[in-house]
Coordinates of C-alpha atoms and ligand atoms in Angstrom, one line a residue:
M1 CA 0.0 0.0 0.0
C2 CA 2.9 2.2 -0.6
G3 CA 3.1 4.7 -3.4
I4 CA 5.8 4.7 -6.0
V5 CA 6.5 7.2 -8.8
G6 CA 9.3 7.6 -11.3
Y7 CA 10.3 10.2 -14.0
A8 CA 12.5 10.3 -17.1
G9 CA 12.4 13.6 -19.0
G10 CA 13.7 17.1 -19.3
R11 CA 12.0 18.7 -16.3
D12 CA 13.6 19.2 -12.9
V13 CA 13.0 15.7 -11.5
V14 CA 12.8 16.8 -7.8
P15 CA 9.4 18.6 -7.9
V16 CA 8.0 16.1 -10.3
L17 CA 8.7 13.3 -7.9
L18 CA 7.6 15.3 -4.8
N19 CA 4.3 16.3 -6.5
G20 CA 3.7 12.8 -7.6
L21 CA 4.3 11.5 -4.1
K22 CA 1.9 14.1 -2.7
K23 CA -0.9 12.6 -4.9
L24 CA 0.0 9.1 -3.6
E25 CA 0.4 10.0 0.1
Y26 CA -3.1 8.4 0.6
R27 CA -1.4 5.1 0.0
G28 CA 0.9 5.4 3.0
Y29 CA 2.5 8.2 4.9
D30 CA 4.9 7.0 7.5
S31 CA 8.1 7.8 5.6
A32 CA 9.2 9.0 2.2
G33 CA 12.2 9.0 0.0
L34 CA 13.6 9.4 -3.5
A35 CA 16.6 8.4 -5.6
I36 CA 18.0 10.5 -8.4
V37 CA 20.6 9.7 -11.0
A38 CA 22.2 13.0 -11.9
G39 CA 25.6 13.7 -13.3
G40 CA 26.4 10.0 -13.4
R41 CA 25.8 9.7 -9.6
L42 CA 23.0 8.0 -7.7
E43 CA 21.8 10.2 -4.8
V44 CA 19.3 8.8 -2.2
K45 CA 17.4 11.0 0.2
K46 CA 14.8 9.6 2.6
T47 CA 13.3 10.4 5.9
K48 CA 10.8 9.1 8.5
G49 CA 7.5 10.9 8.8
R50 CA 5.2 12.7 6.4
L51 CA 6.2 13.9 2.9
G52 CA 6.7 17.5 4.3
A53 CA 9.9 16.3 6.0
L54 CA 11.3 15.0 2.6
C55 CA 10.3 18.3 0.9
S56 CA 12.3 20.2 3.5
L57 CA 15.2 17.9 3.0
M58 CA 15.1 18.5 -0.7
E59 CA 14.8 22.2 -0.5
G60 CA 17.0 24.0 -3.0
R61 CA 18.1 20.7 -4.7
K62 CA 17.5 21.0 -8.4
A63 CA 18.1 18.1 -10.9
P64 CA 16.9 19.1 -14.4
G65 CA 17.0 16.2 -16.9
A66 CA 17.8 13.6 -14.3
V67 CA 15.9 10.3 -13.9
G68 CA 14.5 9.5 -10.5
I69 CA 12.1 7.3 -8.4
G70 CA 10.2 8.2 -5.3
H71 CA 8.3 6.4 -2.6
T72 CA 5.8 7.0 0.2
R73 CA 5.6 4.1 2.7
W74 CA 3.0 2.3 4.7
A75 CA 5.1 0.0 6.9
T76 CA 4.7 -3.7 6.6
H77 CA 8.2 -5.1 7.5
G78 CA 9.9 -3.0 10.1
E79 CA 8.8 0.2 11.9
P80 CA 8.8 3.5 10.2
S81 CA 12.4 4.6 10.4
F82 CA 15.2 6.1 8.2
E83 CA 16.7 2.7 7.6
N84 CA 13.4 1.1 6.6
S85 CA 12.4 3.9 4.3
H86 CA 12.6 3.4 0.6
P87 CA 14.5 3.7 -1.8
H88 CA 16.7 0.8 -0.8
T89 CA 20.1 0.2 -2.4
N90 CA 22.7 -2.5 -3.0
C91 CA 25.9 -2.5 -0.9
A92 CA 27.8 -0.4 -3.4
G93 CA 25.0 2.2 -3.4
D94 CA 24.7 2.3 -7.2
I95 CA 21.3 0.6 -7.6
A96 CA 18.2 1.9 -6.0
V97 CA 14.7 0.3 -5.7
V98 CA 11.3 1.5 -4.6
H99 CA 8.6 -1.2 -4.0
N100 CA 5.0 -1.6 -3.3
G101 CA 3.8 -5.0 -2.2
I102 CA 5.1 -7.8 -0.1
I103 CA 8.0 -10.2 -0.9
E104 CA 6.8 -13.3 0.8
N105 CA 10.0 -15.4 0.5
Y106 CA 12.3 -12.5 1.6
Q107 CA 13.6 -14.3 4.6
K108 CA 14.9 -17.2 2.5
L109 CA 16.4 -14.8 -0.1
K110 CA 17.9 -12.7 2.7
K111 CA 19.6 -15.7 4.3
W112 CA 21.0 -16.8 0.9
L113 CA 22.3 -13.3 0.1
Q114 CA 23.8 -13.0 3.6
Q115 CA 25.7 -16.3 3.1
E116 CA 27.1 -14.6 0.0
G117 CA 28.4 -11.8 2.1
V118 CA 25.7 -9.2 1.7
V119 CA 25.2 -6.9 4.7
F120 CA 21.6 -5.7 5.2
V121 CA 20.8 -2.4 6.8
S122 CA 17.0 -2.5 7.1
E123 CA 14.3 -4.9 8.3
T124 CA 12.4 -4.6 5.1
D125 CA 11.5 -7.2 2.5
T126 CA 12.3 -4.7 -0.2
E127 CA 16.0 -4.5 0.5
V128 CA 16.5 -8.1 -0.8
V129 CA 15.3 -6.8 -4.2
A130 CA 18.1 -4.3 -4.5
H131 CA 20.7 -6.9 -3.5
L132 CA 19.2 -9.5 -5.8
I133 CA 19.4 -7.1 -8.8
N134 CA 23.0 -6.5 -7.9
R135 CA 23.6 -10.2 -7.6
F136 CA 22.4 -10.8 -11.2
Y137 CA 23.8 -7.6 -12.7
E138 CA 26.2 -8.3 -15.6
G139 CA 26.0 -4.9 -17.4
D140 CA 22.3 -5.1 -18.4
L141 CA 19.9 -3.6 -15.8
L142 CA 16.7 -5.0 -17.5
A143 CA 18.1 -8.5 -17.5
A144 CA 19.1 -8.2 -13.8
V145 CA 15.6 -7.0 -12.8
K146 CA 14.1 -9.9 -14.8
A147 CA 16.3 -12.4 -13.1
A148 CA 15.6 -10.9 -9.7
V149 CA 11.8 -10.9 -10.0
S150 CA 11.9 -14.5 -11.2
H151 CA 13.2 -15.4 -7.7
I152 CA 10.5 -13.4 -5.9
E153 CA 7.3 -14.8 -4.5
G154 CA 4.6 -12.4 -3.5
S155 CA 3.5 -9.1 -4.9
Y156 CA 5.5 -6.2 -6.2
A157 CA 5.4 -3.0 -8.2
L158 CA 9.0 -1.9 -8.6
G159 CA 10.9 1.1 -9.8
V160 CA 14.6 0.6 -10.3
V161 CA 17.4 3.1 -11.2
S162 CA 21.2 2.7 -11.4
E163 CA 24.0 5.1 -11.9
K164 CA 25.4 2.8 -14.6
H165 CA 22.3 3.5 -16.6
P166 CA 21.6 7.2 -16.1
D167 CA 18.8 7.5 -18.7
M168 CA 16.5 4.7 -17.6
I169 CA 14.0 3.4 -15.1
V170 CA 13.2 -0.3 -15.0
A171 CA 9.7 -1.1 -13.8
A172 CA 8.2 -4.5 -12.9
K173 CA 4.8 -5.6 -11.6
K174 CA 2.9 -8.5 -10.1
D175 CA -0.3 -8.2 -8.1
S176 CA 0.4 -4.5 -7.1
P177 CA -0.7 -1.6 -9.3
L178 CA 1.6 0.2 -11.7
V179 CA 0.8 2.6 -14.5
I180 CA 3.1 4.2 -17.0
G181 CA 2.4 7.7 -18.2
A182 CA 3.3 8.3 -21.8
G183 CA 4.2 11.9 -22.3
R184 CA 6.0 13.9 -25.0
G185 CA 9.7 13.7 -24.4
E186 CA 9.0 12.5 -20.9
N187 CA 7.6 9.3 -19.4
L188 CA 6.6 8.4 -15.9
I189 CA 5.6 5.5 -13.7
A190 CA 3.3 5.6 -10.7
S191 CA 1.1 3.5 -8.4
D192 CA -1.9 5.5 -9.4
I193 CA -3.0 7.9 -12.2
P194 CA -3.4 11.2 -10.2
A195 CA 0.4 11.2 -9.7
I196 CA 1.1 11.6 -13.4
L197 CA -1.9 13.5 -14.6
E198 CA -0.2 16.9 -14.5
Y199 CA 2.2 15.6 -17.2
T200 CA 0.1 13.3 -19.4
R201 CA -3.3 11.8 -19.8
D202 CA -2.1 8.8 -21.8
V203 CA -1.7 5.8 -19.6
L204 CA -0.4 2.3 -20.2
F205 CA -1.2 -0.4 -17.7
L206 CA 1.6 -2.9 -17.0
E207 CA 0.3 -6.4 -16.6
D208 CA 1.4 -9.0 -14.0
R209 CA 4.9 -10.4 -14.5
E210 CA 5.8 -7.8 -17.2
V211 CA 8.8 -5.5 -17.0
A212 CA 9.3 -2.2 -18.7
V213 CA 12.2 0.1 -19.6
I214 CA 11.2 3.8 -19.4
T215 CA 13.5 6.4 -20.8
R216 CA 12.7 10.0 -21.8
N217 CA 11.7 9.1 -25.3
A218 CA 10.5 5.5 -25.1
V219 CA 8.6 2.9 -23.2
S220 CA 9.4 -0.7 -23.9
I221 CA 7.3 -3.4 -22.3
F222 CA 8.3 -7.1 -22.1
D223 CA 6.2 -10.1 -21.1
E224 CA 7.3 -12.7 -18.7
Y225 CA 9.1 -14.6 -21.5
G226 CA 11.0 -11.5 -22.5
M227 CA 9.0 -10.9 -25.6
P228 CA 8.1 -7.3 -26.5
A229 CA 4.4 -6.6 -25.5
E230 CA 2.2 -4.3 -27.3
R231 CA 0.1 -1.9 -25.2
E232 CA -2.5 0.5 -26.2
A233 CA -2.7 3.8 -24.2
Y234 CA -5.8 4.5 -22.2
H235 CA -6.7 8.2 -22.4
V236 CA -7.8 9.6 -19.0
D237 CA -10.8 11.8 -19.4
W238 CA -11.1 13.1 -15.8
D239 CA -9.3 16.2 -14.7
A240 CA -6.3 16.7 -12.5
A241 CA -8.4 19.2 -10.6
Q242 CA -10.8 16.4 -9.6
A243 CA -7.9 15.0 -7.5
E244 CA -7.4 18.4 -5.8
K245 CA -9.2 19.8 -2.7
G246 CA -10.9 22.6 -4.7
G247 CA -11.3 25.1 -1.9
Y248 CA -12.5 22.5 0.7
E249 CA -10.6 22.0 3.9
H250 CA -10.2 18.3 3.4
F251 CA -10.7 15.8 0.6
M252 CA -13.3 13.9 2.6
I253 CA -15.7 16.9 2.9
K254 CA -15.1 17.7 -0.8
E255 CA -15.8 14.1 -1.7
I256 CA -19.0 14.1 0.4
H257 CA -20.2 17.2 -1.6
E258 CA -19.5 15.3 -4.8
E259 CA -21.9 12.6 -3.9
P260 CA -25.0 13.9 -5.8
R261 CA -23.0 14.2 -9.0
A262 CA -21.2 10.9 -8.6
M263 CA -24.4 9.1 -8.0
A264 CA -26.1 10.7 -10.9
D265 CA -23.2 9.9 -13.2
T266 CA -23.2 6.3 -12.1
L267 CA -26.9 6.0 -12.7
M268 CA -26.9 7.8 -16.0
S269 CA -24.2 5.6 -17.4
R270 CA -26.7 2.7 -17.4
C271 CA -30.2 4.2 -17.2
R272 CA -32.1 5.6 -20.2
D273 CA -35.8 6.4 -20.6
G274 CA -36.7 4.8 -17.4
M275 CA -34.9 1.5 -18.2
I276 CA -31.6 0.2 -16.8
D277 CA -29.4 -1.8 -19.2
L278 CA -26.8 -4.1 -17.8
S279 CA -26.8 -6.6 -20.6
D280 CA -23.2 -5.9 -21.5
I281 CA -22.2 -7.1 -18.0
G282 CA -24.1 -10.3 -18.5
I283 CA -27.2 -9.4 -16.4
D284 CA -29.8 -10.5 -18.9
E285 CA -32.5 -13.1 -19.5
A286 CA -30.1 -15.9 -20.1
L287 CA -28.3 -15.3 -16.8
V288 CA -31.5 -15.1 -14.8
R289 CA -32.9 -18.3 -16.4
D290 CA -30.0 -20.3 -14.9
I291 CA -29.2 -18.3 -11.8
S292 CA -29.3 -20.2 -8.5
K293 CA -27.5 -17.9 -6.1
V294 CA -25.6 -14.6 -6.0
G295 CA -22.4 -14.2 -4.0
I296 CA -21.0 -10.8 -3.1
V297 CA -17.5 -10.3 -1.9
A298 CA -15.7 -7.2 -0.8
C299 CA -13.8 -5.6 2.1
G300 CA -14.6 -2.8 4.6
T301 CA -16.9 -0.1 3.2
A302 CA -17.3 -2.0 -0.1
Y303 CA -18.5 -5.0 2.0
H304 CA -21.1 -2.8 3.6
A305 CA -22.4 -1.9 0.2
G306 CA -22.5 -5.6 -0.5
M307 CA -24.6 -6.2 2.6
V308 CA -27.1 -3.6 1.3
G309 CA -27.0 -5.7 -1.9
K310 CA -27.9 -8.8 -0.1
Y311 CA -31.0 -7.2 1.5
I312 CA -32.3 -5.6 -1.7
I313 CA -31.5 -8.3 -4.2
E314 CA -33.3 -10.9 -2.0
K315 CA -36.2 -8.5 -1.6
L316 CA -36.6 -7.4 -5.2
A317 CA -35.5 -10.5 -7.1
R318 CA -36.1 -13.3 -4.5
I319 CA -32.7 -14.8 -5.4
P320 CA -30.6 -16.1 -2.4
V321 CA -27.6 -13.9 -1.8
E322 CA -24.5 -14.6 0.3
A323 CA -22.3 -11.6 1.2
D324 CA -18.8 -12.3 2.4
I325 CA -15.8 -10.4 3.7
A326 CA -13.1 -11.2 1.1
S327 CA -10.4 -12.2 3.6
E328 CA -12.8 -14.8 5.0
F329 CA -14.3 -16.0 1.7
R330 CA -10.9 -16.9 0.2
Y331 CA -10.0 -19.3 3.0
R332 CA -13.4 -20.8 3.9
D333 CA -13.6 -23.4 1.0
P334 CA -16.6 -21.5 -0.4
L335 CA -19.4 -23.4 -2.1
I336 CA -19.9 -22.1 -5.6
V337 CA -23.0 -23.7 -7.3
P338 CA -23.6 -23.9 -11.0
G339 CA -25.3 -20.7 -12.3
Q340 CA -23.8 -18.6 -9.5
L341 CA -23.1 -14.9 -10.1
M342 CA -20.3 -13.4 -8.0
I343 CA -20.4 -9.6 -7.5
I344 CA -17.1 -8.2 -6.5
I345 CA -17.1 -4.7 -5.1
S346 CA -14.0 -2.5 -4.9
Q347 CA -13.3 1.2 -5.1
S348 CA -9.6 0.8 -5.9
G349 CA -9.9 -2.4 -7.8
E350 CA -6.6 -3.4 -6.2
T351 CA -7.5 -4.7 -2.8
A352 CA -5.4 -7.8 -2.3
D353 CA -8.0 -9.8 -0.4
T354 CA -10.8 -8.9 -2.8
L355 CA -8.6 -9.8 -5.8
A356 CA -7.7 -13.1 -4.3
A357 CA -11.3 -13.9 -3.4
M358 CA -12.3 -13.0 -7.0
R359 CA -9.7 -15.3 -8.4
E360 CA -10.8 -18.1 -6.1
A361 CA -14.4 -17.7 -7.2
K362 CA -13.4 -17.7 -10.8
K363 CA -11.3 -20.8 -10.4
R364 CA -14.4 -22.5 -8.9
G365 CA -16.5 -21.6 -11.9
A366 CA -18.4 -18.5 -10.9
K367 CA -19.3 -15.8 -13.4
I368 CA -17.7 -12.6 -12.1
A369 CA -19.3 -9.1 -12.4
A370 CA -17.2 -6.4 -10.7
I371 CA -18.3 -3.0 -9.4
V372 CA -15.1 -0.9 -9.6
N373 CA -14.3 2.7 -9.5
V374 CA -10.7 2.8 -10.8
V375 CA -10.7 2.2 -14.5
G376 CA -8.2 -0.3 -15.7
S377 CA -7.4 -1.6 -12.2
T378 CA -6.6 -5.3 -11.7
I379 CA -10.0 -6.4 -10.6
A380 CA -11.6 -4.5 -13.5
R381 CA -9.2 -6.2 -15.9
E382 CA -9.6 -9.8 -14.5
A383 CA -13.4 -9.8 -14.0
D384 CA -15.7 -11.2 -16.7
A385 CA -17.6 -8.0 -16.7
V386 CA -17.3 -4.6 -15.1
L387 CA -19.9 -2.1 -13.9
Y388 CA -17.8 1.1 -13.4
T389 CA -19.0 3.5 -10.7
H390 CA -18.4 7.1 -11.7
A391 CA -17.2 8.5 -8.4
G392 CA -14.0 10.0 -9.9
P393 CA -10.8 9.9 -7.9
E394 CA -11.4 9.4 -4.2
I395 CA -8.4 10.6 -2.2
A396 CA -9.5 10.6 1.4
V397 CA -8.7 7.3 3.0
A398 CA -12.3 7.1 4.4
S399 CA -14.5 6.1 1.5
T400 CA -17.6 8.3 1.0
K401 CA -18.7 9.1 -2.5
A402 CA -17.3 5.7 -3.7
Y403 CA -19.7 3.9 -1.3
N404 CA -22.7 5.9 -2.5
T405 CA -21.9 5.0 -6.1
Q406 CA -21.4 1.4 -5.1
L407 CA -24.9 1.4 -3.7
M408 CA -26.2 3.0 -6.9
A409 CA -24.6 0.1 -8.9
I410 CA -26.0 -2.5 -6.5
Y411 CA -29.6 -1.0 -6.7
M412 CA -29.4 -1.1 -10.5
I413 CA -28.3 -4.8 -10.4
A414 CA -31.1 -5.6 -7.9
L415 CA -33.7 -3.8 -10.0
E416 CA -32.6 -5.6 -13.2
L417 CA -32.5 -9.0 -11.5
G418 CA -36.0 -8.2 -10.1
R419 CA -37.4 -7.3 -13.6
L420 CA -35.7 -10.1 -15.4
S421 CA -36.8 -12.8 -12.9
G422 CA -40.3 -11.5 -13.1
H423 CA -40.6 -10.7 -9.4
L424 CA -41.0 -7.0 -10.1
D425 CA -43.9 -6.2 -12.4
T426 CA -43.6 -3.3 -14.9
A427 CA -45.3 -0.8 -12.6
D428 CA -43.2 -1.6 -9.6
Y429 CA -40.0 -1.6 -11.7
Q430 CA -40.8 1.8 -13.1
R431 CA -41.7 3.2 -9.8
Y432 CA -38.4 2.0 -8.3
V433 CA -36.4 3.3 -11.2
Q434 CA -38.1 6.7 -10.9
G435 CA -37.4 6.7 -7.2
L436 CA -33.7 5.9 -7.8
N437 CA -33.5 8.7 -10.4
R438 CA -34.8 11.2 -7.8
I439 CA -32.0 10.3 -5.3
P440 CA -29.2 12.5 -6.6
A441 CA -31.5 15.6 -6.3
L442 CA -32.6 14.6 -2.8
M443 CA -29.0 14.3 -1.8
N444 CA -28.6 18.1 -2.2
T445 CA -31.2 18.4 0.5
V446 CA -29.5 15.8 2.6
L447 CA -26.3 17.8 2.5
Q448 CA -28.1 20.7 4.1
T449 CA -28.1 18.8 7.3
K450 CA -24.4 19.5 7.7
D451 CA -24.7 22.5 10.0
Q452 CA -27.0 20.6 12.4
I453 CA -24.6 17.7 12.3
S454 CA -21.5 19.9 12.8
R455 CA -23.2 21.6 15.8
F456 CA -24.1 18.2 17.3
A457 CA -20.6 16.8 16.8
S458 CA -19.2 19.9 18.6
Q459 CA -21.2 18.8 21.7
Q460 CA -20.4 15.1 21.4
F461 CA -16.8 14.8 20.3
S462 CA -15.5 13.8 23.7
Q463 CA -17.7 10.7 23.7
S464 CA -15.5 7.6 24.2
S465 CA -18.0 5.1 22.7
V466 CA -20.9 5.4 20.3
F467 CA -23.5 2.8 19.4
F468 CA -25.3 2.8 16.0
I469 CA -28.5 0.9 15.9
G470 CA -31.2 0.2 13.4
R471 CA -33.3 -2.6 11.9
G472 CA -33.2 -4.2 8.4
L473 CA -31.5 -1.9 6.0
D474 CA -31.0 0.6 8.8
Y475 CA -28.8 -1.9 10.6
V476 CA -26.7 -2.4 7.5
L477 CA -26.3 1.3 7.2
S478 CA -25.3 1.5 10.9
M479 CA -22.4 -0.9 10.1
E480 CA -21.0 1.6 7.6
A481 CA -21.7 4.6 9.9
S482 CA -19.8 2.9 12.7
L483 CA -16.8 2.0 10.5
K484 CA -16.6 5.6 9.3
L485 CA -16.6 7.0 12.8
K486 CA -14.0 4.7 14.2
E487 CA -11.6 4.8 11.2
I488 CA -11.1 8.6 11.3
S489 CA -12.1 9.8 14.8
Y490 CA -10.6 6.8 16.7
V491 CA -13.8 6.8 18.8
H492 CA -14.8 3.3 19.7
S493 CA -18.1 2.4 18.1
E494 CA -20.3 -0.5 17.4
A495 CA -23.2 -1.2 15.1
Y496 CA -26.0 -3.3 16.5
A497 CA -29.2 -4.6 15.1
A498 CA -31.6 -2.7 17.3
G499 CA -33.5 -5.8 18.3
E500 CA -30.3 -7.6 19.4
L501 CA -29.1 -5.0 21.9
K502 CA -31.1 -6.4 24.7
H503 CA -29.3 -9.7 24.3
G504 CA -26.1 -8.3 25.9
T505 CA -24.8 -5.1 24.5
I506 CA -27.4 -2.9 26.3
A507 CA -25.3 -3.6 29.4
L508 CA -22.8 -1.0 28.0
I509 CA -25.4 1.8 27.9
E510 CA -25.0 4.2 30.8
D511 CA -25.7 7.8 31.6
G512 CA -24.7 10.0 28.6
T513 CA -23.6 7.1 26.2
L514 CA -24.3 8.3 22.6
V515 CA -26.7 6.1 20.6
V516 CA -27.3 7.0 16.9
A517 CA -30.5 5.4 15.9
T518 CA -31.7 5.2 12.4
A519 CA -35.5 4.6 11.9
M520 CA -36.1 4.8 8.2
Q521 CA -37.8 1.4 7.6
R522 CA -41.4 2.5 8.0
S523 CA -42.6 -1.1 8.5
L524 CA -40.2 -1.4 11.5
F525 CA -40.5 2.2 12.8
D526 CA -42.5 1.4 16.0
K527 CA -40.1 -1.5 16.8
T528 CA -37.1 0.7 16.4
V529 CA -38.7 3.4 18.5
S530 CA -39.2 0.9 21.3
N531 CA -35.5 0.0 21.1
I532 CA -34.7 3.7 21.3
K533 CA -36.9 4.0 24.4
E534 CA -35.0 1.1 26.0
V535 CA -31.6 2.9 25.7
K536 CA -33.1 6.2 26.6
A537 CA -34.4 4.6 29.8
R538 CA -30.8 3.7 30.7
G539 CA -29.5 7.2 30.3
A540 CA -28.4 7.2 26.6
R541 CA -28.2 10.4 24.6
V542 CA -29.9 9.8 21.3
L543 CA -29.4 11.1 17.8
A544 CA -32.2 9.9 15.7
V545 CA -32.3 9.8 11.9
C546 CA -35.7 9.4 10.2
F547 CA -37.8 10.6 7.3
E548 CA -39.2 14.2 7.4
G549 CA -42.8 13.0 8.1
S550 CA -41.9 10.4 10.7
D551 CA -43.7 10.6 14.0
M552 CA -40.5 10.5 16.2
P553 CA -41.6 11.0 19.8
A554 CA -40.1 14.3 21.1
D555 CA -39.1 12.9 24.4
I556 CA -36.8 10.1 23.2
A557 CA -34.4 11.8 20.9
D558 CA -32.0 14.6 21.9
E559 CA -31.5 15.5 18.3
V560 CA -33.4 14.4 15.2
I561 CA -32.1 14.5 11.6
R562 CA -34.9 14.5 9.2
L563 CA -34.3 13.4 5.6
P564 CA -36.5 13.8 2.5
E565 CA -39.1 11.1 1.9
T566 CA -38.3 8.3 -0.4
D567 CA -39.2 4.5 -0.6
D568 CA -37.8 2.6 2.5
I569 CA -35.5 0.5 0.3
F570 CA -33.6 3.6 -0.8
A571 CA -33.0 4.8 2.8
P572 CA -29.3 3.8 2.9
L573 CA -28.6 6.0 -0.1
L574 CA -29.8 9.1 1.8
A575 CA -29.0 8.2 5.4
V576 CA -25.3 7.4 4.9
T577 CA -24.3 11.0 4.1
P578 CA -25.3 12.4 7.6
M579 CA -23.3 9.5 9.1
Q580 CA -20.3 10.4 7.0
L581 CA -20.7 14.1 8.0
F582 CA -21.0 13.1 11.6
A583 CA -17.7 11.1 11.5
Y584 CA -16.1 14.0 9.6
Y585 CA -17.1 16.7 12.1
M586 CA -16.3 14.6 15.1
T587 CA -12.8 14.1 13.7
V588 CA -12.4 17.8 12.9
E589 CA -13.4 18.7 16.5
K590 CA -10.9 16.2 17.8
G591 CA -8.2 17.8 15.6
F592 CA -7.1 14.6 13.9
D593 CA -6.0 14.2 10.3
V594 CA -9.3 13.5 8.5
D595 CA -7.9 12.4 5.2
K596 CA -5.0 10.3 6.5
P597 CA -6.1 8.5 9.6
R598 CA -3.4 6.6 11.6
N599 CA -2.5 3.0 10.6
L600 CA -4.7 3.0 7.5
A601 CA -4.1 3.4 3.8
K602 CA -6.4 4.0 0.9
S603 CA -5.5 1.0 -1.2
V604 CA -4.9 -2.2 0.8
T605 CA -2.7 -4.2 -1.6
V606 CA -1.3 -6.5 1.0
E607 CA -3.1 -9.4 2.6
Ligands
LIG701 C1 -13.2 2.7 3.8 O1 -13.5 3.9 4.4 C2 -12.1 2.0 4.1 N1 -10.9 2.8 4.2 C3 -11.9 0.6 3.7 O2 -12.7 -0.2 4.5 C4 -12.1 0.2 2.2 O3 -13.4 0.3 1.8 C5 -11.6 -1.2 1.9 O4 -10.3 -1.3 2.2 C6 -11.9 -1.7 0.5 O5 -11.3 -1.0 -0.4 P1 -11.6 -1.1 -1.9 O6 -13.1 -0.6 -2.1 O7 -10.7 -0.2 -2.6 O8 -11.5 -2.5 -2.3

């Protein structure tokens, strides 16, 4: 989950690398470094801490026309320290490597290299790569990198420079993302597109086990057998500005404000004249004729979108759905039945557990449809079919707009399965599609709750524990609300099915404990109100979320957030935003780094 960047061209390489790393800081931010080959010498600068520390270290250093590689780290092997920061070098200090991924057999390789006299200076897995390249180097850097990666087990995206080859970067990839930016008289590598967008919009995706040589004027890609590989450029049509804060204080709040647009774009990409069309991803009559079960696999927030999927697909299409956490699914010897559709959900399209779960399902014969935000990502490329969400780049580590668009995609799938299976008649289908089409506009009204939520958060930010409760879809929504709060504000929180509280957890409710209760399932409203009364009677402070017209008793909620009326099944689409805002304002009040919470990274490309 580290970020890597590399540049070969005529510009001053230092700001290009630092700007690129800035765009990749979401991938890791516990240390940073760069290596430049200038004037025939390899220079490595690195430091523990955020990128700002590296920027200060590089102040005044100019290196026009040099090649260079940079890295921002999310520690896996060894604590964040100077020694463990990338780039890592061979003993002679003339080869430098940046790496994202995990070298699983690094201990074995390290032992072997140590027996050959190599002295290691870090605890990282990456350092073995630098020494391996050196071990196989016989005047040809590309050949040495190829030989080195053939000994590596695990995942890697690598950028390699050497002072003996002052014009080139060698890149290699397996199971970790790496893109090549093809510019004019300059070429780049990076873990993610925003890092290169300032210089080019033409991107080549490196495939697993390929290596590439990048110079100022050329990009040459080779497959695992050493044969030249053709690659068409993908033209990025979104703007660099979309990956900037655009006047907002944090990416997270900017991204929350982009939700109406992102949801509308996702819906409009598939919905015309009141009909949703998913036939190109295989959701058609033929699929539904044979379908026996739907599986949904994802991690974190994307898994919560999957849980909403389970509820609504079963409700609208009456097809059994199993939703799994990817890291569990891959190891539980899952049962894939003939005619099973697997839906894989991932914002980044690179999450290691999700990718492995998808491969497992594919191996066992499932048909894979992926809901992905990042175009050209590994999951998107390996799935049988992709339904792209149109969230645009999401930079804040806490996922917001991507989740809303994942929900949009899931609702579209559920409605189509419902129509095709005959469980939704034309009138109901049309009513639901119209309801879904109204959501983006209603979202603008939902966003107006932000002052109320910010005020409430300013009174509650010192809470040490928060409980989110709800029933049915409100419970699933609570799971996401709870994750959002804990991941950025570090406040302990739990999501509970409101009816389950009394079976144990209610023991934790005491005077002043904050309970956030969502009551947007009309058919369950009275039951949820009873559960709210139960916690209120034990001294809880209650924030209730309900529809505008709901009859929420005045004496049980200390604060009520009222949201525009829509069908119950669409409640999660509207109610998640106040929850995201609540997590945001609680974190701002506590003074923590909203966009880069501790211990986390945006794209989890390790197991
Ligand atoms: C969301 O706020 C989290 N940071 C995290 O749970 C995330 O959703 C999860 O890691 C899955 O990521 P993906 O959607 O990129 O696969």
